[in-house]
Amino acid sequence: MAESFDISKKVYDAEDIRKLLGIGRTKAYEFLDEVYKKQEPFRVIKIGKVYRIPCKPFEKRALKKSDSLKKNWAFFSVGIIIEV
């Protein structure tokens, strides 16, 4: 069954990122923690243990590049894709 997302959202949460990237919960949190520390390739806001990711920067950097995923992306040490 296809996942649906509210396109009027301003921020994604960890569950949204998990679904969008097709990864498990643990990997999603490892990925968001790594991105939070670097603030690259998109911005991550962390309040306590809660992550919020502004939609537009995430979509611009992560989802728009999915067409050329195999050529332009590599797997990071935690098994998450990052731009090379």
Coordinates of C-alpha atoms in Angstrom, one line a residue, residues 27-56:
K27 CA 18.3 3.7 10.9
A28 CA 16.1 6.8 10.6
Y29 CA 17.2 8.0 14.0
E30 CA 20.9 7.2 13.4
F31 CA 20.6 9.1 10.1
L32 CA 18.9 12.1 11.6
D33 CA 21.4 12.3 14.5
E34 CA 24.3 12.3 12.0
V35 CA 22.7 15.0 9.9
Y36 CA 21.8 17.0 13.0
K37 CA 25.5 17.0 14.0
K38 CA 26.7 18.1 10.5
Q39 CA 23.6 20.1 9.5
E40 CA 24.3 18.7 6.0
P41 CA 22.9 17.9 3.5
F42 CA 19.8 19.6 5.0
R43 CA 18.8 21.2 8.3
V44 CA 17.6 19.1 11.3
I45 CA 16.1 20.7 14.4
K46 CA 16.3 18.6 17.6
I47 CA 14.3 19.5 20.7
G48 CA 15.1 17.1 23.5
K49 CA 14.7 13.7 21.7
V50 CA 12.3 15.0 19.0
Y51 CA 13.6 15.7 15.5
R52 CA 12.0 18.1 13.1
I53 CA 13.1 18.5 9.5
P54 CA 12.0 21.5 7.4
C55 CA 10.2 20.1 4.4
K56 CA 11.6 22.3 1.6

